PDB file of C-alpha atoms in Angstrom:
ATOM      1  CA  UNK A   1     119.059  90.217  97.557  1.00 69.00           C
ATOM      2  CA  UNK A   2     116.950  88.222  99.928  1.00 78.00           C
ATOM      3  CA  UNK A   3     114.587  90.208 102.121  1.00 87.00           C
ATOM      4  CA  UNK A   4     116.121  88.216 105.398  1.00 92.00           C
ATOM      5  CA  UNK A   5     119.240  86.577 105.170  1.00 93.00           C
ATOM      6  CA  UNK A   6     120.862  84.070 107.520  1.00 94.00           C
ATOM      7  CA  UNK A   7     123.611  81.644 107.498  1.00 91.00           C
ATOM      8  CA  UNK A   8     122.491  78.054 106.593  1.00 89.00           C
ATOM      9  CA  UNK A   9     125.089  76.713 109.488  1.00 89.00           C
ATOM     10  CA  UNK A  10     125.230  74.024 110.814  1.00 95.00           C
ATOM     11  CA  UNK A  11     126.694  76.577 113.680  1.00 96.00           C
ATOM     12  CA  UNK A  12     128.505  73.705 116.200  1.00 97.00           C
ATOM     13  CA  UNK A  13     128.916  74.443 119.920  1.00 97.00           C
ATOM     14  CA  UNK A  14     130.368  72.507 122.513  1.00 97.00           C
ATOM     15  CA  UNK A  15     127.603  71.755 125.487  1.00 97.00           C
ATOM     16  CA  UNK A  16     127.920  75.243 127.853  1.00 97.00           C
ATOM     17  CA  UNK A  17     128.818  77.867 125.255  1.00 97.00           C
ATOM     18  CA  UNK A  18     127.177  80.520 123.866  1.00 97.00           C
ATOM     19  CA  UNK A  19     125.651  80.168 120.099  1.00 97.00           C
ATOM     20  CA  UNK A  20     125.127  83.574 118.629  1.00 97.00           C
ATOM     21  CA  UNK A  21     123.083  83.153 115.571  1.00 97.00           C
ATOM     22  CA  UNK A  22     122.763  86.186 112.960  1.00 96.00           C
ATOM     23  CA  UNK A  23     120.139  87.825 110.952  1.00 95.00           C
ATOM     24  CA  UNK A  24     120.674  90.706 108.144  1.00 95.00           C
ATOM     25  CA  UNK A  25     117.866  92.143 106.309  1.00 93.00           C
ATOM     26  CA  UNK A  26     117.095  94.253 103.485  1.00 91.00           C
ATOM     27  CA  UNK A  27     114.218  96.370 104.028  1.00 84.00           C
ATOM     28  CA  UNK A  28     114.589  99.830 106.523  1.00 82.00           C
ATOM     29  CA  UNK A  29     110.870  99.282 106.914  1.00 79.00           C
ATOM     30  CA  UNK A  30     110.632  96.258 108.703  1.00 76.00           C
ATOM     31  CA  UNK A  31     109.674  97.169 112.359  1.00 83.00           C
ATOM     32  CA  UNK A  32     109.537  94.088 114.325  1.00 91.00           C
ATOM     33  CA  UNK A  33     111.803  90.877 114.000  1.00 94.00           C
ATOM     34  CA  UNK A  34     111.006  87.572 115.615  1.00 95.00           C
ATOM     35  CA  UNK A  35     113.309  84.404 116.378  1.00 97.00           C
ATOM     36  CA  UNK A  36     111.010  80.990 115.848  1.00 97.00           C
ATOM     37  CA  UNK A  37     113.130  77.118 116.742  1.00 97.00           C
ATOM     38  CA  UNK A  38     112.268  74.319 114.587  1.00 97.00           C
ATOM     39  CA  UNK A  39     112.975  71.125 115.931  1.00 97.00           C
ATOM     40  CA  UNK A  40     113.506  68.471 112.855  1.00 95.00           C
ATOM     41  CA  UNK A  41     109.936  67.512 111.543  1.00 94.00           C
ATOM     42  CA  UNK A  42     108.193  69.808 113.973  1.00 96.00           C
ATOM     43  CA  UNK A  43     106.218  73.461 113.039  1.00 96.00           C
ATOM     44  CA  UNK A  44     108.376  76.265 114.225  1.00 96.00           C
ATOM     45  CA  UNK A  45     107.280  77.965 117.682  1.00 95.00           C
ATOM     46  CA  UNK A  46     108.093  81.414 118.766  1.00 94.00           C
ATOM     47  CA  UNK A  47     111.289  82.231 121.292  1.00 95.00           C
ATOM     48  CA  UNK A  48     111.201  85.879 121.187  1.00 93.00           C
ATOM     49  CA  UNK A  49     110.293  89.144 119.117  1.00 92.00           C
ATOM     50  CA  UNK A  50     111.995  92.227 119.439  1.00 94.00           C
ATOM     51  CA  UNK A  51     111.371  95.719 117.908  1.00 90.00           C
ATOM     52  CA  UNK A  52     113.398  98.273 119.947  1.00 91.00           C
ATOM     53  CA  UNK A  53     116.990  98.868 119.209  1.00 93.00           C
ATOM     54  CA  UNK A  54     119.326  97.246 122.002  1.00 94.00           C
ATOM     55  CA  UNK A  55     119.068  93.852 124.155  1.00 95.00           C
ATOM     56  CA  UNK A  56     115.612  91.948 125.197  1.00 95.00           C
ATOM     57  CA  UNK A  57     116.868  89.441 127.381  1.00 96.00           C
ATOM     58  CA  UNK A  58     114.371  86.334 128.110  1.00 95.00           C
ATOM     59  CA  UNK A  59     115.899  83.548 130.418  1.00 96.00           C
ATOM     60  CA  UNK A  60     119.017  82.195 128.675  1.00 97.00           C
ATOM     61  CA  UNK A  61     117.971  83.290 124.995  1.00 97.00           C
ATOM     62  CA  UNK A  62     119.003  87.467 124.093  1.00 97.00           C
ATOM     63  CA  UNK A  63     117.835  89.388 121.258  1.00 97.00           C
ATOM     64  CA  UNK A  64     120.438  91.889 119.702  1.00 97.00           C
ATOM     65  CA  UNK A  65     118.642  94.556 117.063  1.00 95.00           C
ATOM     66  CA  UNK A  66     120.734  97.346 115.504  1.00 94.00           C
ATOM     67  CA  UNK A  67     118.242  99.015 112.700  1.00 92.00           C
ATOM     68  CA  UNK A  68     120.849 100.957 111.385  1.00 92.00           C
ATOM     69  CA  UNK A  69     123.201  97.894 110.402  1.00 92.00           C
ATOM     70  CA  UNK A  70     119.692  96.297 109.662  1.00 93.00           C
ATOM     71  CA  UNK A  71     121.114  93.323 111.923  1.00 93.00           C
ATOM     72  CA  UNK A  72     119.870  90.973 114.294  1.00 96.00           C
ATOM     73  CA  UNK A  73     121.100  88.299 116.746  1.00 97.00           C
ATOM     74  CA  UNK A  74     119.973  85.483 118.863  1.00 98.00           C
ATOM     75  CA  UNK A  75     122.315  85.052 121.508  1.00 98.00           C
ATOM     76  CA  UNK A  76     122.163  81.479 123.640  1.00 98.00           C
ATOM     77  CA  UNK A  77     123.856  81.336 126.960  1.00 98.00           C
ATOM     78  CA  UNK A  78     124.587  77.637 128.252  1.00 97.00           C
ATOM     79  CA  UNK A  79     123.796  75.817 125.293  1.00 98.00           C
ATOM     80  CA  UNK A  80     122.506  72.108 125.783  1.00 97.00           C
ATOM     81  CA  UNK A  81     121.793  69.684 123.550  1.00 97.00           C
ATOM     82  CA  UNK A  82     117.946  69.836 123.830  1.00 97.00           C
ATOM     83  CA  UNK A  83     119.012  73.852 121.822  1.00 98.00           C
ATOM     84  CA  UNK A  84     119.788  71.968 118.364  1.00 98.00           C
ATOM     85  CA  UNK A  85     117.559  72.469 116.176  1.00 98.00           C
ATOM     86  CA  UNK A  86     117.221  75.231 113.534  1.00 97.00           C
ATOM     87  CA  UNK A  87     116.628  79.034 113.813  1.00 98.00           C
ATOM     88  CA  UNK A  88     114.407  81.083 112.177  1.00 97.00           C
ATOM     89  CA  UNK A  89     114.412  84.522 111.445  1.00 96.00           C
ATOM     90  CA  UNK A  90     111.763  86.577 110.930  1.00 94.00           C
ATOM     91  CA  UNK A  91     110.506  89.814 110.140  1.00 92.00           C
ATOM     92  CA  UNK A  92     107.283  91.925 109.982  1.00 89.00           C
ATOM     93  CA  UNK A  93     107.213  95.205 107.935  1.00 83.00           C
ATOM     94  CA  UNK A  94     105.051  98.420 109.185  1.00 76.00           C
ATOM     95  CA  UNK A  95     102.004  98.426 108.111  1.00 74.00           C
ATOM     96  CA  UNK A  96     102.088  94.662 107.182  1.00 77.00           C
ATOM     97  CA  UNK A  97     100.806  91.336 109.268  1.00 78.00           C
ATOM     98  CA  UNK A  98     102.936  89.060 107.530  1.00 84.00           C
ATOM     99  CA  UNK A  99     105.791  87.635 109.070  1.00 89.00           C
ATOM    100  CA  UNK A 100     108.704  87.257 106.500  1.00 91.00           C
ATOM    101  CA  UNK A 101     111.152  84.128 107.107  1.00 94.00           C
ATOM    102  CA  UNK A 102     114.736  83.640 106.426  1.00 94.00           C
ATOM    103  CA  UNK A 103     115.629  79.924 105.370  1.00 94.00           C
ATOM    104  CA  UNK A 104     116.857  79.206 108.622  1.00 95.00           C
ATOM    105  CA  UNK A 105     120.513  78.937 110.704  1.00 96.00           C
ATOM    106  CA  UNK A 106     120.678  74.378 111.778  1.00 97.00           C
ATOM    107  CA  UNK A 107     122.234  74.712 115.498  1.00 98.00           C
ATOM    108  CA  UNK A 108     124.160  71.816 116.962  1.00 98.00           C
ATOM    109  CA  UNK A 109     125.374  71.643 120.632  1.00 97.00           C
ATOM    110  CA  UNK A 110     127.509  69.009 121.390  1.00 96.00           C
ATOM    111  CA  UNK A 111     127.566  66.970 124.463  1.00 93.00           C
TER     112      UNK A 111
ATOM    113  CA  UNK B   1      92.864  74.680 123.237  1.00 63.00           C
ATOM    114  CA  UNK B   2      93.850  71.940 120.799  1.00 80.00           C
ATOM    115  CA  UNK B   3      96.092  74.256 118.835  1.00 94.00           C
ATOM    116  CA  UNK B   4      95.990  74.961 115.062  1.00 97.00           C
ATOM    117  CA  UNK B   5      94.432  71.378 113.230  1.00 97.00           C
ATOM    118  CA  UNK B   6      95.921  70.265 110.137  1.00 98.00           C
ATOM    119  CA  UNK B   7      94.947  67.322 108.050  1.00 97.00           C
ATOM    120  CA  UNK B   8      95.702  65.004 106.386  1.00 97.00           C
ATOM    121  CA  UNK B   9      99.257  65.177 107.940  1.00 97.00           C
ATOM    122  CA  UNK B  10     100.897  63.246 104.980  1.00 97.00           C
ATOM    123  CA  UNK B  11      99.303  63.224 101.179  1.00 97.00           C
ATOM    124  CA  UNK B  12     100.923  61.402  98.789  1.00 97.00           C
ATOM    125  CA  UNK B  13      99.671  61.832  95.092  1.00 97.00           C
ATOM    126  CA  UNK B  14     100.124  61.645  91.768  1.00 97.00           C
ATOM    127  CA  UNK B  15     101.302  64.646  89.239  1.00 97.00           C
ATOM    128  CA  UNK B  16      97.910  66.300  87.376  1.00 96.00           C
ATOM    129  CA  UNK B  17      95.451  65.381  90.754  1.00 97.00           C
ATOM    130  CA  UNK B  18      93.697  67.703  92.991  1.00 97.00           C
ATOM    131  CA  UNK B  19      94.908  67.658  96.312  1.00 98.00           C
ATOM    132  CA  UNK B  20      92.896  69.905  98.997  1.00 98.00           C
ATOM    133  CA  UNK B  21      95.099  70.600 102.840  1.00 98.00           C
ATOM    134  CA  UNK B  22      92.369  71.348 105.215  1.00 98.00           C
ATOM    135  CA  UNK B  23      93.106  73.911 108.676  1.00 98.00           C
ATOM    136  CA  UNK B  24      91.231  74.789 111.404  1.00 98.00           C
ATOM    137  CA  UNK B  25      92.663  77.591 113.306  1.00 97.00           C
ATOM    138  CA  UNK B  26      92.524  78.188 117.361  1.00 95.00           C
ATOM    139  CA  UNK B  27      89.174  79.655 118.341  1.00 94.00           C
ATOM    140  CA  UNK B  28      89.213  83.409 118.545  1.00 92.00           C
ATOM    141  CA  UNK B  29      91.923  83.757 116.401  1.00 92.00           C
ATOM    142  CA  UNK B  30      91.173  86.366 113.387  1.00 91.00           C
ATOM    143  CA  UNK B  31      94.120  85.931 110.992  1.00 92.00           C
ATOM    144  CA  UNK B  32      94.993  83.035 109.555  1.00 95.00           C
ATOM    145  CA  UNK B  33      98.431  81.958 107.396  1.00 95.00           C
ATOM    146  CA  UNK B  34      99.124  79.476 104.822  1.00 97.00           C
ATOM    147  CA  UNK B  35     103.067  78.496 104.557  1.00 97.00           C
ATOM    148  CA  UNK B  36     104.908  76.129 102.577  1.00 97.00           C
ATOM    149  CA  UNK B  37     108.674  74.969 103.534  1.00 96.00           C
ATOM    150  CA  UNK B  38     111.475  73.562 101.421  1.00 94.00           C
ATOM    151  CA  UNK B  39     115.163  72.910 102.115  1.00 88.00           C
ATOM    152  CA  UNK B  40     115.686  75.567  98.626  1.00 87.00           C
ATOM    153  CA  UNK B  41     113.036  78.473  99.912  1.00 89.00           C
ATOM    154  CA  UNK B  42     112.299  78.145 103.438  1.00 91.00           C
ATOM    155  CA  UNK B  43     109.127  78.834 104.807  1.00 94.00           C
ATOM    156  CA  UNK B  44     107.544  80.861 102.037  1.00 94.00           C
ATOM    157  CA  UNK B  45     103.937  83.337 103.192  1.00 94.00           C
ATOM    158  CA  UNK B  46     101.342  81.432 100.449  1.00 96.00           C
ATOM    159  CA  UNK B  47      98.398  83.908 101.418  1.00 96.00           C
ATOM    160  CA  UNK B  48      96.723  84.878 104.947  1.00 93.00           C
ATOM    161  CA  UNK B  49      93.154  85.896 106.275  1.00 94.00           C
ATOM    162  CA  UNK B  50      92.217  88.646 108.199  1.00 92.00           C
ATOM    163  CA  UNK B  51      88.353  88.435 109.429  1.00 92.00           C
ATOM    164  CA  UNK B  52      88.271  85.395 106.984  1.00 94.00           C
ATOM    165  CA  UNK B  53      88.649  87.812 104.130  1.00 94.00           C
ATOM    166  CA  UNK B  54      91.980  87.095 101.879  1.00 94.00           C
ATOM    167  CA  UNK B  55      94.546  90.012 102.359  1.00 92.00           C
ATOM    168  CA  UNK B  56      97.218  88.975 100.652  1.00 91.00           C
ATOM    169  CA  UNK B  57      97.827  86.363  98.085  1.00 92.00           C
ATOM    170  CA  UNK B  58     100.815  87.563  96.324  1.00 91.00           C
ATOM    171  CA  UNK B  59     102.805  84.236  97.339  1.00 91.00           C
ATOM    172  CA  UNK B  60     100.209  81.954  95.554  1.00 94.00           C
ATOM    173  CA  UNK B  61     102.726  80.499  93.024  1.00 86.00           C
ATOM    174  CA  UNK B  62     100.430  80.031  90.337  1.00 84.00           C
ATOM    175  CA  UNK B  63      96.412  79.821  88.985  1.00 90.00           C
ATOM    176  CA  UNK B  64      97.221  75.827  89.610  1.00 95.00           C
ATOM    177  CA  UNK B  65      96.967  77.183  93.957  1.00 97.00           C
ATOM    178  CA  UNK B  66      93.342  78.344  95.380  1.00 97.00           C
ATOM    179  CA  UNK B  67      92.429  79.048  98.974  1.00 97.00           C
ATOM    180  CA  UNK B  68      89.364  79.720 100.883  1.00 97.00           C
ATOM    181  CA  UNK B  69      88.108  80.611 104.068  1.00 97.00           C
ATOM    182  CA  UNK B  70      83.857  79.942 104.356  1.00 96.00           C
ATOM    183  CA  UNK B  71      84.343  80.989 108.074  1.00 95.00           C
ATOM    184  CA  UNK B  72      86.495  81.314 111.243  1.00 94.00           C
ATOM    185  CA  UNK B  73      87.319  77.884 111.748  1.00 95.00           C
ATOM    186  CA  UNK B  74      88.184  76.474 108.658  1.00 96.00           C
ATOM    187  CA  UNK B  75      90.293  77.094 105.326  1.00 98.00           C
ATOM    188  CA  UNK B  76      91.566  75.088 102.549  1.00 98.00           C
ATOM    189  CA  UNK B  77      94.430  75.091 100.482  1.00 98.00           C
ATOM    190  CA  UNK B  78      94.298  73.674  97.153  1.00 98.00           C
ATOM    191  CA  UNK B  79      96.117  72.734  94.003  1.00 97.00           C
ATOM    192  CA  UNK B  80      94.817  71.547  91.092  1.00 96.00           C
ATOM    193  CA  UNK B  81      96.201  69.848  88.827  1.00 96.00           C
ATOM    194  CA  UNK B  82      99.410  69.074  91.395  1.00 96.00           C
ATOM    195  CA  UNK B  83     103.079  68.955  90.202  1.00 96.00           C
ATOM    196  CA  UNK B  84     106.026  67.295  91.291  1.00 96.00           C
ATOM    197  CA  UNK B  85     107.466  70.987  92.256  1.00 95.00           C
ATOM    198  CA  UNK B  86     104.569  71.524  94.716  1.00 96.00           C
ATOM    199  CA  UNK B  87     106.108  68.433  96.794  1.00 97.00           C
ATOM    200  CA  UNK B  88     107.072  70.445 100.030  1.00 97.00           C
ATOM    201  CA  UNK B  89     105.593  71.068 103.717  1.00 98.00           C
ATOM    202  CA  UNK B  90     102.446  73.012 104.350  1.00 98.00           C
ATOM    203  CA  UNK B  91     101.859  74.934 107.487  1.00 98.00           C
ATOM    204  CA  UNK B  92      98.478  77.021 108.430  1.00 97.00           C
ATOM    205  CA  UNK B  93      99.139  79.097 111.620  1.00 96.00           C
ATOM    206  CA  UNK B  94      96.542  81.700 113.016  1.00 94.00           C
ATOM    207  CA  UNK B  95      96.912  84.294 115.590  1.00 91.00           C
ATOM    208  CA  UNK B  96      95.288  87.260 117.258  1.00 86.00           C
ATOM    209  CA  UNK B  97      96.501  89.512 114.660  1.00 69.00           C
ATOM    210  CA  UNK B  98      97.831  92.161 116.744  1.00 70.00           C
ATOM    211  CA  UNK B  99     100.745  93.794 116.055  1.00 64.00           C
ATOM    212  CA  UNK B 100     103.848  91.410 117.846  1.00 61.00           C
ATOM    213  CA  UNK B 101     101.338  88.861 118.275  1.00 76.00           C
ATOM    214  CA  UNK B 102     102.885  85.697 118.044  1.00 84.00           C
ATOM    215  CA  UNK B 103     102.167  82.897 115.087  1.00 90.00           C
ATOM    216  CA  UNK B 104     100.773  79.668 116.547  1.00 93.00           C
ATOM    217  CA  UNK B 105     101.243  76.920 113.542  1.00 96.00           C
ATOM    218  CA  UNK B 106      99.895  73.601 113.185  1.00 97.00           C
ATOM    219  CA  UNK B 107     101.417  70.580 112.553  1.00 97.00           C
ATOM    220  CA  UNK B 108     102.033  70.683 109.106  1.00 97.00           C
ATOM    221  CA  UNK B 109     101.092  68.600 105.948  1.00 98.00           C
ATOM    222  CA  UNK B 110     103.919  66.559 104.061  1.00 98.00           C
ATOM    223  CA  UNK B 111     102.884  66.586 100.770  1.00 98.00           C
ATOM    224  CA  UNK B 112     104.617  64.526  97.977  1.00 98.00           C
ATOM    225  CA  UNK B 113     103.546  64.657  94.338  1.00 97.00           C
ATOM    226  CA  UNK B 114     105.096  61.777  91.780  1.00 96.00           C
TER     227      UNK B 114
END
């Protein structure tokens, strides 16, 4: 089993609608999770981290945790177009400095 | 702050050379990150520096991959000899190193070995 796994997509979305883009992962250790966007030939840049169980809302981007489903979500509110790209999940263990990456959920909002 | 520098930004080579990916990380930042992204693995953790001293290598595929860090602004990443199976995307990133701090990556070197 993969250490973070996430849907490979493409997830489509009309221009407007929410995109909710899932995480699972496999370790109970892993303390803080972080969403990076990767625009196509670009380096990935950070959107938000979250390490609390519940909601961290951050303009139109929320991040869902539930430890005990060992689940997390990237919710999108008004998606444009200038959103497609793809999302990556990531995770840091306690203890640990490294950030762990899933392979990635390609996001496409349609005009 | 110019951001994290990578170069060369494309290397193309030939199987059984040395190729060397050079970083340069932002100034002040103490821990630095090698990555490497294909379509098959994602972005896969090569090895990072904390304080310039290697913490963790256990992602170095193979004796063929080296890395160094002589100082706080500058590391290398090498492979020698290269194979076609190393052709993928190389990222450095650096950051603070505080817990939640974020990862600040660098362009990126496209690397394709025939």
């Amino acid at each position: 089993q993969k250490e973070v796994e996430q849907n490979s997509g493409p997830l489509s979305v009309p221009e407007g609608a929410i995109a909710s883009l899932n995480c699972t992962y496999s370790d109970r250790g892993s303390q803080s999770f972080f969403w990076y966007r990767q625009y196509s030939g670009k380096s990935p840049e950070l959107i938000m981290f979250i390490y609390s169980n519940g909601d961290k809302e951050d303009g139109r981007f929320t991040a869902q945790l539930n430890k005990a489903s060992q689940y997390v979500s990237l919710l999108i509110r008004d998606s444009q177009p200038s959103d497609s790209a793809t999302y990556l999940c990531a995770l840091r263990r306690t203890g640990f400095q490294k950030l762990v990456f899933g392979t990635g959920t390609r996001l496409l909002v349609s005009p | 702050d110019a951001g994290v520098i990578q170069s060369p930004r494309h290397e193309v080579t030939e199987m059984g050379q040395e190729v060397t990916l050079r970083c340069k990380p932002i100034s002040g930042h103490n821990s630095l990150f090698w990555y490497r992204q294909t379509m098959m693995r994602g972005l896969e953790l090569l090895i990072y520096f904390n304080n310039n001293v290697p913490i963790d290598d256990s992602g170095m595929p193979e004796d063929r991959f080296s890395a160094k860090m002589p100082n706080a602004s500058f590391s290398t990443l090498k492979i020698q000899p290269s194979e076609p199976r190393d052709s993928a995307v190389y990222f450095c990133a650096s950051s603070f190193g505080r817990e939640n701090e974020k990862l600040f990556f660098g362009s990126g070197t496209q690397l394709s070995v025939l």
